[in-house]
């Protein structure tokens, strides 16, 4: 079992917490870089949400 599979299995069922963690990590990166890499950070956040299941579900509004 790969590391990614282990992480996915640990996060399964905790999508809302995963989403909060991804959001907080992105905000921290934006703060540390003073927004210089905001576009790249946003892209990374979306990929993380897709990978780990923290993305938008049927009951969540679309992200800006």
mmCIF file of C-alpha atoms in Angstrom:
data_model
loop_
_atom_site.group_PDB
_atom_site.id
_atom_site.type_symbol
_atom_site.label_atom_id
_atom_site.label_comp_id
_atom_site.label_asym_id
_atom_site.label_seq_id
_atom_site.Cartn_x
_atom_site.Cartn_y
_atom_site.Cartn_z
ATOM 1 C CA UNK A 1 0.000 0.000 0.000
ATOM 2 C CA UNK A 2 1.450 3.347 -1.027
ATOM 3 C CA UNK A 3 1.665 6.348 1.254
ATOM 4 C CA UNK A 4 -1.069 8.138 -0.720
ATOM 5 C CA UNK A 5 -3.411 5.164 -0.252
ATOM 6 C CA UNK A 6 -2.758 5.216 3.495
ATOM 7 C CA UNK A 7 -3.451 8.945 3.706
ATOM 8 C CA UNK A 8 -6.645 8.608 1.669
ATOM 9 C CA UNK A 9 -7.907 5.794 3.892
ATOM 10 C CA UNK A 10 -7.194 7.846 7.039
ATOM 11 C CA UNK A 11 -9.048 10.877 5.655
ATOM 12 C CA UNK A 12 -12.033 8.928 4.330
ATOM 13 C CA UNK A 13 -15.177 10.100 6.070
ATOM 14 C CA UNK A 14 -13.566 13.330 7.273
ATOM 15 C CA UNK A 15 -14.003 15.450 4.159
ATOM 16 C CA UNK A 16 -15.056 18.599 6.021
ATOM 17 C CA UNK A 17 -11.976 18.502 8.249
ATOM 18 C CA UNK A 18 -9.791 17.764 5.248
ATOM 19 C CA UNK A 19 -11.233 20.786 3.459
ATOM 20 C CA UNK A 20 -10.587 22.986 6.503
ATOM 21 C CA UNK A 21 -6.972 21.793 6.665
ATOM 22 C CA UNK A 22 -6.382 22.424 2.977
ATOM 23 C CA UNK A 23 -7.900 25.895 3.300
ATOM 24 C CA UNK A 24 -5.828 26.746 6.370
ATOM 25 C CA UNK A 25 -2.606 25.533 4.734
ATOM 26 C CA UNK A 26 -3.321 27.655 1.673
ATOM 27 C CA UNK A 27 -4.072 30.709 3.782
ATOM 28 C CA UNK A 28 -0.828 30.214 5.697
ATOM 29 C CA UNK A 29 1.149 29.934 2.467
ATOM 30 C CA UNK A 30 -0.517 33.107 1.150
ATOM 31 C CA UNK A 31 0.302 34.955 4.372
ATOM 32 C CA UNK A 32 3.944 33.845 4.357
ATOM 33 C CA UNK A 33 4.424 34.864 0.721
ATOM 34 C CA UNK A 34 2.301 38.015 1.080
ATOM 35 C CA UNK A 35 -0.008 36.765 -1.684
ATOM 36 C CA UNK A 36 2.776 36.652 -4.272
ATOM 37 C CA UNK A 37 1.916 33.078 -5.299
ATOM 38 C CA UNK A 38 -1.834 33.185 -4.692
ATOM 39 C CA UNK A 39 -2.685 31.674 -8.088
ATOM 40 C CA UNK A 40 -0.344 28.737 -7.597
ATOM 41 C CA UNK A 41 -1.567 28.212 -4.021
ATOM 42 C CA UNK A 42 -5.191 28.189 -5.192
ATOM 43 C CA UNK A 43 -4.350 25.629 -7.865
ATOM 44 C CA UNK A 44 -2.595 23.459 -5.290
ATOM 45 C CA UNK A 45 -5.587 23.698 -2.961
ATOM 46 C CA UNK A 46 -7.953 22.521 -5.696
ATOM 47 C CA UNK A 47 -5.696 19.581 -6.540
ATOM 48 C CA UNK A 48 -5.487 18.630 -2.862
ATOM 49 C CA UNK A 49 -9.270 18.761 -2.552
ATOM 50 C CA UNK A 50 -9.629 16.566 -5.630
ATOM 51 C CA UNK A 51 -7.016 14.108 -4.375
ATOM 52 C CA UNK A 52 -8.199 13.794 -0.777
ATOM 53 C CA UNK A 53 -11.942 14.242 -1.104
ATOM 54 C CA UNK A 54 -12.270 17.642 0.492
ATOM 55 C CA UNK A 55 -13.758 19.120 -2.651
ATOM 56 C CA UNK A 56 -17.218 20.461 -3.100
ATOM 57 C CA UNK A 57 -20.011 18.013 -2.563
ATOM 58 C CA UNK A 58 -23.605 18.127 -3.734
ATOM 59 C CA UNK A 59 -24.657 20.180 -0.697
ATOM 60 C CA UNK A 60 -21.835 22.745 -0.902
ATOM 61 C CA UNK A 61 -21.949 25.900 -3.011
ATOM 62 C CA UNK A 62 -19.381 26.298 -5.793
ATOM 63 C CA UNK A 63 -16.072 27.872 -4.840
ATOM 64 C CA UNK A 64 -15.224 31.334 -6.129
#
